[in-house]
Every structure is written in structure tokens, then in C-alpha cells.
């Protein structure tokens, strides 16, 4: 009789453990986190500190470094030198994102030491308690697309950290009446962002169309946050109140209502 209850308790424990497992968090670290006018070691170190604290609480991370202004400078210079081939311009920018990724790795004690190019290696690296770090992967993509694809592959959450507070109804760079949308579903994400993207090398959008499509097709929970406020980033990860945008599936939004 007691055996029966022991088994019951064991099963109960197992199910509560599996419920408590947190999804991996894939952070698209915008190029603007790594460099504004010049490379910003202070912000990278602060970001690493936040990630380290969150990892102590059991959150797991995968990082994808962006190219930002440095990549755009390289693209502009290559164009001045006569390069018109978008594939080649993208390849140049990808190399910059990988260099940024290698630099970002240096801010962490527990990052895997090489910039990754194979998504299938993620599980082994996470099992060894290291942080996988990527840059760009494929011409025509952005690093947001890389991060969204990795979130899709790992069943994770996607966080975009950039110099913008969240997703606005219209681009705040061009409209004074733009307002931040704190919460939306994936269909609205597609309506607000996906149509305005011509996917030119170095084009700068908060989330490009292909990224939105991946987030939408797999209904990936998405946060868009400003990298300046890392306490806000930590709050979002922990499920506390935060400033920014969350994109959730309609069923998740309905559950909250
Ligand atoms: P980013 O993803 O960094 O673009 O890639 P971004 O818009 O500058 O974003 P932030 O400012 O970092 O947040 C820079 C460029 O690198 C090429 C594209 O040309 C992209 O615009 N790239 C990047 C690729 O072609 N493939 C990739 O997988 C990643």
C-alpha cells in the first residue's frame, strides 16, 4: 500500500519538475548594445552581469550578436568601393556580427568560447552549462531572424534588445504621434511590422518581415525591450512588470483576461 503512495509521490514530483522547467531565452543583442558611436564595454559588462544573475536563478540563455552601425558602415564603404551584390554585402555584414559576437563572448566567464554557426550544437553546449553565442548565419537574414529561428528550434522565448523601447504603431523616428504597443498577438505583429520591409543589406527595422513570419508561424513569445534599462530586462525575464512590448499567442492573451 505504501509503495503505491511512494510511486504516486514520485510521479507527482516528476510532473511538477517538468512544469517548473523554464524555456530557454534567446536574446537578440542588437548591434546598438555592443557599439553606439564606438564600442561600449561598459554596457556589454552590465549586460553580462544581468545574464549571470538570471542564470543563478535558473534561466538559460542563448545570445545572438547584431552588427548595428559598424555593419552598416562596412556595407556603405563596400558600396562606395563599387560592390552592388547584396549577397556579398550581407556576407561582409555577417562577418561583422561574428566579430561582435566574439567580443561579446569576452564579457562572460561562462560563454562557449567560439562563435557558433551550427544551431544543432546548442543542446550539447547548454548541457555543459555554457552560453551558446551566435552572430549572423545566412545572407538575406538578420540576426533577429537567426535568434527567432533558434527560439523556434529550441522551443524558447525570443527577446529583442535594442535602442528602441518596444514596438510602436508607426516608426517613432518618423512620427511624433507614434505610441508604444505594450501587448499584442502575432497577427497584429504581422500587420504592424511585416509589410514595411524591403530586406536590403543593413536595413534597420525593429523586427524585419522574415523574423515576424517565424515568430508568427510558431507563435513564439516575444519581448521587445530597450537595452539601456537592464533592470527592466531582468523584470521582463522574471515575469514582473516591465516597459516594452510582449507578443503572445491569442490563447495566452485570453487566459490572462
Ligand atoms: P543585424 O541583424 O545586426 O541588423 O545584421 P541590424 O538591423 O543592423 O540590427 P541591429 O542594429 O544590430 O539590431 C546586420 C546586417 O548583416 C546582414 C544583413 O545585411 C543585416 O542587415 N546579415 C545578418 C545577414 O545577411 N545574415 C544574417 O544571418 C545576419
Short mmCIF file of C-alpha atoms and ligand atoms in Angstrom, two decimals:
data_model
loop_
_atom_site.label_atom_id
_atom_site.label_comp_id
_atom_site.label_asym_id
_atom_site.label_seq_id
_atom_site.Cartn_x
_atom_site.Cartn_y
_atom_site.Cartn_z
CA UNK A 1 0.00 0.00 0.00
CA UNK A 2 2.73 2.39 0.95
CA UNK A 3 4.60 1.52 -2.23
CA UNK A 4 1.60 2.74 -4.15
CA UNK A 5 1.78 6.14 -2.46
CA UNK A 6 5.53 6.32 -2.89
CA UNK A 7 5.08 5.83 -6.62
CA UNK A 8 2.31 8.41 -6.67
CA UNK A 9 4.53 10.95 -4.94
CA UNK A 10 7.38 10.24 -7.33
CA UNK A 11 5.16 10.82 -10.36
CA UNK A 12 3.80 13.96 -8.78
CA UNK A 13 7.31 15.27 -8.18
CA UNK A 14 8.31 14.48 -11.75
CA UNK A 15 5.38 16.38 -13.22
CA UNK A 16 5.98 19.41 -11.04
CA UNK A 17 9.66 19.37 -12.08
CA UNK A 18 8.75 19.31 -15.75
CA UNK A 19 6.30 22.17 -15.25
CA UNK A 20 8.96 24.19 -13.47
CA UNK A 21 11.45 23.86 -16.36
CA UNK A 22 11.90 27.32 -17.83
CA UNK A 23 12.05 27.72 -21.59
CA UNK A 24 15.43 28.81 -22.89
CA UNK A 25 15.62 32.55 -23.62
CA UNK A 26 17.15 33.58 -26.92
CA UNK A 27 18.34 37.18 -26.77
CA UNK A 28 18.97 39.09 -29.97
CA UNK A 29 21.58 41.51 -28.70
CA UNK A 30 21.23 44.47 -31.07
CA UNK A 31 24.39 45.90 -32.57
CA UNK A 32 23.49 49.05 -30.65
CA UNK A 33 24.13 47.19 -27.37
CA UNK A 34 27.68 46.39 -28.48
CA UNK A 35 28.52 49.74 -30.07
CA UNK A 36 26.82 53.10 -30.42
CA UNK A 37 29.29 55.61 -31.90
CA UNK A 38 32.06 53.37 -30.61
CA UNK A 39 32.32 50.01 -28.89
CA UNK A 40 30.72 50.04 -25.43
CA UNK A 41 32.50 47.73 -22.97
CA UNK A 42 30.52 49.17 -20.02
CA UNK A 43 27.13 48.21 -21.47
CA UNK A 44 28.41 44.76 -22.52
CA UNK A 45 29.75 44.16 -18.97
CA UNK A 46 26.45 45.30 -17.40
CA UNK A 47 24.51 43.05 -19.75
CA UNK A 48 26.78 40.12 -18.84
CA UNK A 49 26.13 40.87 -15.17
CA UNK A 50 22.35 40.73 -15.68
CA UNK A 51 22.62 37.44 -17.58
CA UNK A 52 24.86 35.96 -14.85
CA UNK A 53 22.38 36.94 -12.10
CA UNK A 54 19.45 35.50 -14.06
CA UNK A 55 21.35 32.26 -14.74
CA UNK A 56 21.82 31.87 -10.97
CA UNK A 57 18.00 31.85 -10.75
CA UNK A 58 17.82 29.00 -13.28
CA UNK A 59 17.20 30.89 -16.53
CA UNK A 60 19.07 29.60 -19.57
CA UNK A 61 20.23 31.86 -22.39
CA UNK A 62 21.40 31.74 -25.97
CA UNK A 63 22.80 35.01 -27.36
CA UNK A 64 22.89 36.34 -30.93
CA UNK A 65 25.02 39.44 -31.55
CA UNK A 66 23.93 42.07 -34.09
CA UNK A 67 26.03 44.19 -36.41
CA UNK A 68 24.48 47.62 -35.85
CA UNK A 69 26.24 50.78 -37.00
CA UNK A 70 29.58 49.03 -37.60
CA UNK A 71 27.96 46.60 -40.07
CA UNK A 72 26.16 49.48 -41.78
CA UNK A 73 29.48 51.39 -42.09
CA UNK A 74 31.09 48.33 -43.71
CA UNK A 75 28.16 47.94 -46.12
CA UNK A 76 28.28 51.66 -47.05
CA UNK A 77 32.06 51.53 -47.60
CA UNK A 78 31.80 48.37 -49.72
CA UNK A 79 29.15 50.10 -51.84
CA UNK A 80 31.48 53.09 -52.27
CA UNK A 81 34.10 50.61 -53.49
CA UNK A 82 31.62 49.51 -56.13
CA UNK A 83 30.07 46.38 -54.57
CA UNK A 84 26.43 46.12 -55.60
CA UNK A 85 25.87 42.44 -54.99
CA UNK A 86 23.52 42.09 -52.00
CA UNK A 87 24.82 38.59 -51.18
CA UNK A 88 28.39 39.93 -50.90
CA UNK A 89 27.24 42.95 -48.84
CA UNK A 90 25.38 40.58 -46.50
CA UNK A 91 28.47 38.35 -46.21
CA UNK A 92 30.54 41.36 -45.16
CA UNK A 93 27.91 42.34 -42.56
CA UNK A 94 27.70 38.75 -41.26
CA UNK A 95 31.46 38.82 -40.64
CA UNK A 96 30.96 41.99 -38.55
CA UNK A 97 28.19 40.33 -36.49
CA UNK A 98 30.51 37.39 -35.81
CA UNK A 99 33.29 39.74 -34.71
CA UNK A 100 30.80 41.46 -32.39
CA UNK A 101 29.77 38.03 -31.10
CA UNK A 102 33.41 37.13 -30.37
CA UNK A 103 33.80 40.39 -28.47
CA UNK A 104 30.58 39.81 -26.51
CA UNK A 105 31.83 36.34 -25.52
CA UNK A 106 34.75 38.04 -23.72
CA UNK A 107 32.29 39.72 -21.31
CA UNK A 108 31.25 36.30 -19.93
CA UNK A 109 33.08 33.69 -17.88
CA UNK A 110 30.58 31.02 -18.92
CA UNK A 111 30.15 31.68 -22.64
CA UNK A 112 31.22 28.96 -25.06
CA UNK A 113 34.49 30.40 -26.39
CA UNK A 114 33.79 30.15 -30.15
CA UNK A 115 31.15 31.98 -32.19
CA UNK A 116 28.71 29.27 -33.26
CA UNK A 117 27.49 28.66 -36.78
CA UNK A 118 25.73 25.33 -36.21
CA UNK A 119 22.37 25.53 -34.44
CA UNK A 120 22.43 21.76 -33.78
CA UNK A 121 25.31 22.21 -31.31
CA UNK A 122 23.16 24.23 -28.92
CA UNK A 123 21.87 21.37 -26.75
CA UNK A 124 25.33 19.95 -26.02
CA UNK A 125 26.66 23.39 -25.11
CA UNK A 126 23.69 24.15 -22.83
CA UNK A 127 24.17 20.75 -21.17
CA UNK A 128 27.79 21.70 -20.42
CA UNK A 129 26.37 24.83 -18.67
CA UNK A 130 27.90 27.21 -21.18
CA UNK A 131 26.15 30.03 -23.04
CA UNK A 132 25.97 29.50 -26.82
CA UNK A 133 26.70 32.72 -28.75
CA UNK A 134 25.95 33.27 -32.43
CA UNK A 135 26.33 36.08 -34.95
CA UNK A 136 24.72 36.10 -38.39
CA UNK A 137 24.25 32.88 -40.36
CA UNK A 138 22.80 33.30 -43.86
CA UNK A 139 22.80 36.15 -46.44
CA UNK A 140 19.30 37.67 -46.61
CA UNK A 141 18.69 37.04 -42.89
CA UNK A 142 19.17 39.43 -39.98
CA UNK A 143 20.47 38.44 -36.56
CA UNK A 144 16.87 38.79 -35.32
CA UNK A 145 15.92 36.08 -37.83
CA UNK A 146 18.76 33.90 -36.53
CA UNK A 147 17.54 34.40 -32.94
CA UNK A 148 13.89 33.73 -33.89
CA UNK A 149 14.92 30.53 -35.74
CA UNK A 150 16.89 29.37 -32.70
CA UNK A 151 13.89 30.12 -30.45
CA UNK A 152 11.79 28.03 -32.85
CA UNK A 153 14.28 25.15 -32.82
CA UNK A 154 14.71 25.13 -29.03
CA UNK A 155 11.07 25.90 -28.15
CA UNK A 156 12.35 29.06 -26.48
CA UNK A 157 11.33 32.66 -25.90
CA UNK A 158 12.67 35.46 -28.10
CA UNK A 159 13.88 38.76 -26.65
CA UNK A 160 14.95 41.64 -28.86
CA UNK A 161 17.20 44.12 -27.05
CA UNK A 162 17.86 47.32 -28.99
CA UNK A 163 17.82 51.10 -28.63
CA UNK A 164 14.02 51.25 -29.06
CA UNK A 165 11.57 50.95 -26.13
CA UNK A 166 9.31 48.43 -27.87
CA UNK A 167 7.05 48.13 -30.93
CA UNK A 168 5.23 51.32 -31.95
CA UNK A 169 2.15 51.67 -34.14
CA UNK A 170 4.33 53.64 -36.60
CA UNK A 171 8.10 54.18 -36.69
CA UNK A 172 8.84 56.72 -33.88
CA UNK A 173 11.80 58.05 -35.91
CA UNK A 174 9.35 59.45 -38.45
CA UNK A 175 6.19 60.25 -36.45
CA UNK A 176 5.69 62.39 -33.35
CA UNK A 177 2.31 60.76 -32.69
CA UNK A 178 3.78 57.25 -32.56
CA UNK A 179 2.75 55.27 -29.48
CA UNK A 180 4.20 52.14 -27.93
CA UNK A 181 2.02 48.99 -28.06
CA UNK A 182 2.60 47.14 -24.75
CA UNK A 183 0.87 43.88 -25.71
CA UNK A 184 -0.24 42.27 -28.99
CA UNK A 185 -0.80 38.92 -30.65
CA UNK A 186 1.21 37.55 -33.59
CA UNK A 187 -1.40 38.56 -36.19
CA UNK A 188 -1.11 42.17 -35.09
CA UNK A 189 2.70 41.88 -35.19
CA UNK A 190 2.37 40.87 -38.84
CA UNK A 191 0.03 43.78 -39.57
CA UNK A 192 2.17 46.40 -37.80
CA UNK A 193 5.64 45.35 -38.98
CA UNK A 194 5.91 42.71 -41.67
CA UNK A 195 4.71 44.70 -44.69
CA UNK A 196 7.27 47.51 -44.49
CA UNK A 197 10.45 45.52 -45.16
CA UNK A 198 12.41 45.56 -48.43
CA UNK A 199 15.24 43.44 -46.90
CA UNK A 200 18.18 45.42 -48.18
CA UNK A 201 21.61 44.73 -46.59
CA UNK A 202 21.95 46.78 -43.41
CA UNK A 203 18.31 47.88 -43.42
CA UNK A 204 17.39 48.76 -39.85
CA UNK A 205 13.95 47.76 -38.57
CA UNK A 206 12.84 46.87 -35.06
CA UNK A 207 11.82 43.38 -36.36
CA UNK A 208 12.09 42.50 -40.05
CA UNK A 209 9.39 40.68 -42.01
CA UNK A 210 11.05 37.25 -42.07
CA UNK A 211 11.62 37.36 -38.31
CA UNK A 212 7.93 38.25 -37.80
CA UNK A 213 6.91 35.32 -40.01
CA UNK A 214 8.92 32.84 -37.96
CA UNK A 215 7.61 34.29 -34.69
CA UNK A 216 4.08 34.08 -36.10
CA UNK A 217 4.22 30.58 -37.59
CA UNK A 218 5.44 29.06 -34.32
CA UNK A 219 3.65 31.56 -32.04
CA UNK A 220 6.90 32.31 -30.21
CA UNK A 221 6.50 34.50 -27.13
CA UNK A 222 8.43 37.67 -27.90
CA UNK A 223 9.66 40.63 -25.90
CA UNK A 224 10.95 43.87 -27.45
CA UNK A 225 12.89 45.91 -24.89
CA UNK A 226 15.33 48.80 -24.63
CA UNK A 227 18.86 47.64 -23.78
CA UNK A 228 19.56 50.83 -21.75
CA UNK A 229 17.45 49.58 -18.82
CA UNK A 230 18.76 46.20 -17.75
CA UNK A 231 16.64 46.12 -14.56
CA UNK A 232 13.65 46.34 -16.92
CA UNK A 233 15.13 43.42 -18.93
CA UNK A 234 15.52 41.38 -15.72
CA UNK A 235 11.92 42.20 -14.72
CA UNK A 236 10.62 41.01 -18.09
CA UNK A 237 12.55 37.73 -17.82
CA UNK A 238 11.26 37.13 -14.29
CA UNK A 239 7.64 37.78 -15.33
CA UNK A 240 7.39 41.08 -13.43
CA UNK A 241 6.04 44.36 -14.81
CA UNK A 242 8.22 45.90 -17.49
CA UNK A 243 8.26 48.64 -20.10
CA UNK A 244 8.27 47.37 -23.70
CA UNK A 245 6.19 45.10 -25.90
CA UNK A 246 5.17 41.49 -25.38
CA UNK A 247 3.84 39.48 -28.33
CA UNK A 248 1.86 36.42 -27.24
CA UNK A 249 -0.49 33.98 -28.93
CA UNK A 250 -4.19 34.84 -28.72
CA UNK A 251 -4.83 31.86 -26.41
CA UNK A 252 -2.18 33.13 -23.95
CA UNK A 253 -3.73 36.62 -24.03
CA UNK A 254 -7.22 35.16 -23.47
CA UNK A 255 -6.02 33.14 -20.48
CA UNK A 256 -4.87 36.37 -18.86
CA UNK A 257 -8.29 38.04 -19.35
P1 LIG B 1 21.76 42.86 -37.93
O1 LIG B 1 20.85 41.76 -37.62
O2 LIG B 1 22.68 43.31 -36.90
O3 LIG B 1 20.89 44.03 -38.50
O4 LIG B 1 22.59 42.47 -39.19
P2 LIG B 1 20.56 45.43 -37.88
O5 LIG B 1 19.26 45.84 -38.50
O6 LIG B 1 21.75 46.28 -38.05
O7 LIG B 1 20.23 45.17 -36.36
P3 LIG B 1 20.91 45.78 -35.07
O8 LIG B 1 21.10 47.26 -35.30
O9 LIG B 1 22.19 45.04 -34.91
O10 LIG B 1 19.91 45.45 -34.02
C1 LIG B 1 23.33 43.42 -39.93
C2 LIG B 1 23.31 43.03 -41.36
O11 LIG B 1 24.02 41.79 -41.51
C3 LIG B 1 23.46 41.02 -42.55
C4 LIG B 1 22.29 41.85 -43.11
O12 LIG B 1 22.78 42.66 -44.16
C5 LIG B 1 21.93 42.73 -41.92
O13 LIG B 1 21.25 43.89 -42.31
N1 LIG B 1 23.06 39.69 -42.01
C6 LIG B 1 22.96 39.47 -40.69
C7 LIG B 1 22.81 38.66 -42.91
O14 LIG B 1 22.86 38.82 -44.13
N2 LIG B 1 22.51 37.42 -42.40
C8 LIG B 1 22.43 37.16 -41.07
O15 LIG B 1 22.18 35.98 -40.68
C9 LIG B 1 22.64 38.24 -40.19
#
